[in-house]
């Protein structure tokens, strides 16, 4: 499942190779890939033909391309890309052999001789066209209006995030994975940031002080920025591949996946606990459980 850093690599590639181009024709090779476009594949193709695509945007792991309005002003529609488990957006030379799992092809009305392809082996992902949130300059699709900004977004509001944590009766890792509070922090990045902040995953959010929340956000941004830097090497590639490892996992993680290995701070073996159908990795000494549940 691609996370924020992988999706940002794709977004940057799409911005470079697709944004600003006008769609000539859309070919839907498998209707399932556009099933979220309720009016169907023909409508999807007809509505995109002749439209100029704006700057690719991202919120958490959601990626979209605003459709530039012919008369100027803010975008009123946007193409949302769901990458699902195995979806890929590829920019390929026209005429290069079709991928085995090619689902949608977008041809452009220019001389660049490349086309956009959505390839998805399992077809959990797809493309769909949506109305945008009124007056949103980025053309945020209405179906993801409930998704919070991610912490590497300059418009992320740290104070509002802290206030929301204080109000909620929840625990910190649940909050980090709650897309309505903060987006783009997956299971691995949550465990890494909590280890750096010395916070146990079951810590009630109502007990966090302002400085503690600020420290946590700093560590989340560090973890995400390190992953973004590792994934950035593919920015120059014509071939944008979300399945390509971002490189982040080449670097040694501090908590995630390190069960029974010594904590890099104190030497205590890292523990793994089942957590909401996933796992949480933590240092039992650096990240003490909250007293109520100890
Ligand atoms: Zn430790």
Coordinates of C-alpha atoms and ligand atoms in Angstrom, one line a residue:
X1 CA 0.0 0.0 0.0
X2 CA 1.7 3.3 -1.1
X3 CA 2.0 5.8 1.7
X4 CA 2.6 9.6 1.6
X5 CA 6.3 9.5 0.5
X6 CA 5.6 7.1 -2.4
X7 CA 2.5 9.0 -3.5
X8 CA 4.5 12.3 -3.4
X9 CA 7.1 10.7 -5.8
X10 CA 4.2 9.9 -8.2
X11 CA 2.7 13.4 -7.7
X12 CA 6.0 15.1 -8.6
X13 CA 6.4 12.9 -11.6
X14 CA 2.8 13.6 -12.8
X15 CA 3.3 17.3 -12.2
X16 CA 6.4 17.3 -14.4
X17 CA 5.2 15.1 -17.2
X18 CA 1.4 15.5 -17.3
X19 CA 0.3 18.8 -15.7
X20 CA -0.5 21.6 -18.2
X21 CA -1.3 19.1 -21.0
X22 CA -4.6 18.9 -22.8
X23 CA -6.3 15.5 -23.0
X24 CA -6.9 14.3 -26.6
X25 CA -8.7 11.0 -25.7
X26 CA -9.2 8.6 -22.9
X27 CA -9.4 4.9 -23.4
X28 CA -10.9 2.8 -20.6
X29 CA -9.7 -0.8 -21.1
X30 CA -11.3 -2.2 -17.9
X31 CA -14.5 -0.6 -16.6
X32 CA -13.7 -1.6 -13.0
X33 CA -10.9 1.0 -13.0
X34 CA -13.4 3.8 -13.3
X35 CA -16.1 2.3 -11.2
X36 CA -16.0 5.3 -8.8
X37 CA -17.1 7.4 -11.7
X38 CA -20.7 6.6 -11.4
X39 CA -21.8 7.8 -14.8
X40 CA -19.6 5.1 -16.4
X41 CA -16.5 4.8 -18.6
X42 CA -18.0 6.6 -21.7
X43 CA -19.0 9.6 -19.6
X44 CA -15.6 9.6 -17.9
X45 CA -13.8 9.7 -21.3
X46 CA -16.2 12.2 -22.9
X47 CA -15.8 14.7 -20.0
X48 CA -12.0 14.6 -20.0
X49 CA -11.5 14.9 -23.8
X50 CA -10.3 18.4 -24.6
X51 CA -9.7 19.4 -21.0
X52 CA -6.4 20.9 -19.8
X53 CA -5.0 19.3 -16.6
X54 CA -3.7 21.5 -13.8
X55 CA -0.9 21.0 -11.3
X56 CA -1.1 17.6 -9.6
X57 CA -2.0 17.9 -5.9
X58 CA -1.8 15.6 -3.0
X59 CA -3.3 15.3 0.5
X60 CA -1.9 12.5 2.5
X61 CA -1.9 9.6 0.1
X62 CA -4.7 11.0 -2.1
X63 CA -3.6 12.4 -5.4
X64 CA -5.6 14.5 -7.9
X65 CA -5.4 16.5 -11.0
X66 CA -7.6 19.6 -11.2
X67 CA -9.3 20.2 -14.6
X68 CA -8.5 23.8 -15.5
X69 CA -11.7 25.8 -16.2
X70 CA -11.8 27.2 -19.7
X71 CA -13.1 30.5 -18.4
X72 CA -10.4 30.9 -15.7
X73 CA -11.1 30.9 -12.0
X74 CA -10.9 28.0 -9.5
X75 CA -11.2 24.4 -10.8
X76 CA -14.7 23.0 -10.6
X77 CA -13.8 19.4 -11.4
X78 CA -10.8 17.2 -10.7
X79 CA -9.5 13.7 -11.6
X80 CA -8.9 11.7 -8.4
X81 CA -6.4 8.8 -8.6
X82 CA -6.9 5.9 -6.2
X83 CA -3.7 3.8 -6.2
X84 CA -5.2 1.1 -4.0
X85 CA -2.9 -1.7 -3.3
X86 CA -1.1 -2.1 -6.6
X87 CA -2.1 0.9 -8.8
X88 CA 0.6 2.6 -10.9
X89 CA 0.5 5.8 -12.9
X90 CA 3.0 5.5 -15.7
X91 CA 4.1 8.1 -18.3
X92 CA 5.1 6.0 -21.3
X93 CA 6.2 6.7 -24.9
X94 CA 3.3 6.4 -27.3
X95 CA 3.4 3.0 -29.0
X96 CA 5.4 1.3 -26.4
X97 CA 3.8 -2.1 -25.6
X98 CA 0.8 -2.1 -23.4
X99 CA 1.4 -3.4 -19.8
X100 CA -0.4 -6.6 -19.0
X101 CA -2.7 -4.9 -16.5
X102 CA -3.2 -1.6 -18.4
X103 CA -6.6 -0.3 -17.4
X104 CA -6.8 3.3 -18.6
X105 CA -4.9 5.2 -21.3
X106 CA -4.9 9.0 -21.6
X107 CA -3.5 10.5 -24.8
X108 CA -2.6 14.2 -25.1
X109 CA -3.1 16.8 -27.7
X110 CA 0.6 17.8 -28.1
X111 CA 3.8 16.7 -29.6
X112 CA 5.4 15.3 -26.5
X113 CA 4.8 11.7 -27.7
X114 CA 4.1 10.4 -24.2
X115 CA 0.8 9.1 -22.7
X116 CA -0.4 8.5 -19.2
X117 CA -1.3 5.0 -18.3
X118 CA -3.1 3.6 -15.2
X119 CA -1.9 0.1 -14.6
X120 CA -3.3 -2.0 -11.8
X121 CA -3.0 -5.7 -11.4
X122 CA -5.7 -6.1 -8.7
X123 CA -7.8 -3.2 -9.8
X124 CA -8.6 -2.0 -6.3
X125 CA -7.5 1.5 -7.5
X126 CA -8.9 3.6 -10.3
X127 CA -9.6 7.0 -11.7
X128 CA -12.7 9.1 -11.2
X129 CA -13.9 12.6 -12.0
X130 CA -15.4 14.7 -9.2
X131 CA -16.9 18.1 -8.3
X132 CA -14.5 20.2 -6.3
X133 CA -15.0 21.9 -2.9
X134 CA -16.4 25.3 -3.6
X135 CA -13.8 28.0 -4.1
X136 CA -10.9 25.7 -3.3
X137 CA -7.9 27.0 -5.3
X138 CA -6.3 23.5 -5.4
X139 CA -9.5 21.9 -6.8
X140 CA -9.9 19.5 -3.8
X141 CA -12.3 16.8 -4.9
X142 CA -15.5 16.8 -2.8
X143 CA -15.2 13.1 -2.0
X144 CA -12.0 13.7 0.0
X145 CA -13.0 17.0 1.6
X146 CA -13.0 15.2 5.0
X147 CA -9.4 14.2 4.7
X148 CA -7.2 16.4 6.9
X149 CA -4.1 18.1 5.6
X150 CA -0.8 16.2 6.1
X151 CA 1.9 17.5 8.4
X152 CA 4.3 18.3 5.5
X153 CA 1.6 20.6 4.0
X154 CA 2.6 24.2 4.8
X155 CA -1.0 24.9 5.6
X156 CA -1.2 22.2 8.3
X157 CA -2.4 23.9 11.5
X158 CA -0.3 22.6 14.5
X159 CA -2.4 24.4 17.1
X160 CA -5.6 23.1 15.8
X161 CA -4.2 19.6 15.7
X162 CA -3.2 19.9 19.4
X163 CA -6.6 21.3 20.3
X164 CA -8.3 18.3 18.5
X165 CA -6.0 15.8 20.3
X166 CA -6.9 17.4 23.7
X167 CA -10.7 17.2 22.9
X168 CA -10.8 13.6 21.8
X169 CA -11.1 10.6 24.0
X170 CA -8.6 8.5 22.0
X171 CA -5.1 7.2 22.1
X172 CA -2.2 8.7 20.2
X173 CA -1.5 6.1 17.6
X174 CA -5.2 5.8 16.8
X175 CA -5.2 9.6 16.4
X176 CA -2.2 9.6 14.1
X177 CA -3.9 7.1 11.8
X178 CA -7.2 9.0 11.8
X179 CA -7.4 10.7 8.4
X180 CA -9.8 13.3 9.6
X181 CA -7.2 14.6 12.1
X182 CA -4.0 14.2 10.2
X183 CA -3.3 12.4 6.9
X184 CA -0.3 10.7 5.5
X185 CA 1.0 9.0 8.6
X186 CA 0.8 5.2 8.1
X187 CA 1.6 2.5 10.6
X188 CA 5.3 2.4 10.0
X189 CA 5.8 6.2 10.2
X190 CA 3.6 6.4 13.3
X191 CA 5.7 3.8 15.1
X192 CA 9.0 5.5 14.1
X193 CA 7.8 9.0 15.2
X194 CA 6.4 7.7 18.5
X195 CA 9.7 6.0 19.2
X196 CA 11.6 9.2 18.5
X197 CA 9.2 11.1 20.8
X198 CA 9.4 8.4 23.5
X199 CA 5.6 8.1 23.5
X200 CA 3.7 4.8 24.0
X201 CA 1.1 4.2 21.3
X202 CA -1.7 3.8 23.9
X203 CA -1.1 7.2 25.5
X204 CA -4.4 9.1 25.8
X205 CA -4.3 12.1 23.6
X206 CA -6.0 14.3 26.3
X207 CA -2.9 14.0 28.4
X208 CA -0.5 15.5 25.8
X209 CA 0.9 19.0 26.6
X210 CA 1.5 21.6 23.9
X211 CA 5.3 21.1 23.8
X212 CA 4.8 17.3 23.6
X213 CA 2.5 17.6 20.6
X214 CA 5.0 20.0 19.0
X215 CA 7.8 17.5 19.6
X216 CA 5.8 14.7 18.1
X217 CA 4.9 16.8 15.0
X218 CA 8.6 17.6 14.6
X219 CA 9.5 13.9 14.6
X220 CA 6.7 13.0 12.2
X221 CA 7.9 15.6 9.8
X222 CA 11.5 14.3 10.1
X223 CA 10.5 10.8 9.4
X224 CA 8.3 11.8 6.4
X225 CA 11.0 14.1 5.1
X226 CA 13.7 11.4 5.3
X227 CA 11.4 9.1 3.4
X228 CA 10.6 11.8 0.8
X229 CA 14.4 12.5 0.4
X230 CA 15.0 8.8 -0.1
X231 CA 12.2 8.5 -2.7
X232 CA 13.2 11.7 -4.5
X233 CA 15.8 10.0 -6.7
X234 CA 13.1 8.9 -9.1
X235 CA 11.9 12.4 -9.8
X236 CA 13.9 12.6 -13.0
X237 CA 12.7 9.3 -14.3
X238 CA 10.1 9.3 -17.1
X239 CA 8.8 6.0 -15.7
X240 CA 6.9 6.9 -12.6
X241 CA 6.4 3.7 -10.6
X242 CA 4.6 3.7 -7.2
X243 CA 5.6 0.1 -6.7
X244 CA 9.2 1.1 -6.7
X245 CA 10.6 1.1 -3.2
X246 CA 11.0 4.7 -2.0
X247 CA 14.4 3.7 -0.6
X248 CA 13.2 4.5 2.9
X249 CA 13.2 0.9 4.0
X250 CA 16.9 0.6 3.0
X251 CA 17.7 2.9 5.9
X252 CA 17.6 1.2 9.3
X253 CA 14.3 1.8 11.0
X254 CA 14.4 2.4 14.7
X255 CA 11.3 0.6 15.9
X256 CA 9.2 -0.9 13.1
X257 CA 10.0 -4.5 12.2
X258 CA 12.7 -4.7 14.9
X259 CA 11.1 -7.1 17.4
X260 CA 13.6 -8.5 19.9
X261 CA 16.4 -6.3 18.5
X262 CA 18.0 -3.8 20.9
X263 CA 16.6 -0.3 21.1
X264 CA 19.2 2.0 19.6
X265 CA 18.8 4.4 22.5
X266 CA 18.9 2.1 25.6
X267 CA 19.5 -1.5 24.4
X268 CA 16.2 -2.9 25.7
X269 CA 14.7 -5.4 23.2
X270 CA 12.0 -3.8 21.0
X271 CA 8.6 -5.3 21.5
X272 CA 5.8 -6.0 19.1
X273 CA 2.1 -6.0 20.1
X274 CA -1.0 -6.7 18.0
X275 CA -2.7 -3.4 17.4
X276 CA -6.0 -3.0 15.4
X277 CA -5.2 -5.9 13.0
X278 CA -1.7 -4.6 12.6
X279 CA 1.4 -4.4 14.9
X280 CA 2.9 -1.8 17.1
X281 CA 6.6 -1.8 17.7
X282 CA 8.0 0.1 20.7
X283 CA 10.7 0.2 23.3
X284 CA 9.2 -0.8 26.7
X285 CA 11.7 1.3 28.5
X286 CA 11.8 4.5 26.4
X287 CA 8.0 4.4 25.7
X288 CA 6.4 3.5 29.0
X289 CA 2.7 2.5 28.8
X290 CA 0.3 5.0 30.4
X291 CA -0.3 4.3 34.0
X292 CA -4.0 3.5 33.6
X293 CA -3.3 0.5 31.3
X294 CA 0.1 -0.5 32.8
Ligands
LIG1 ZN1 14.8 2.3 24.5

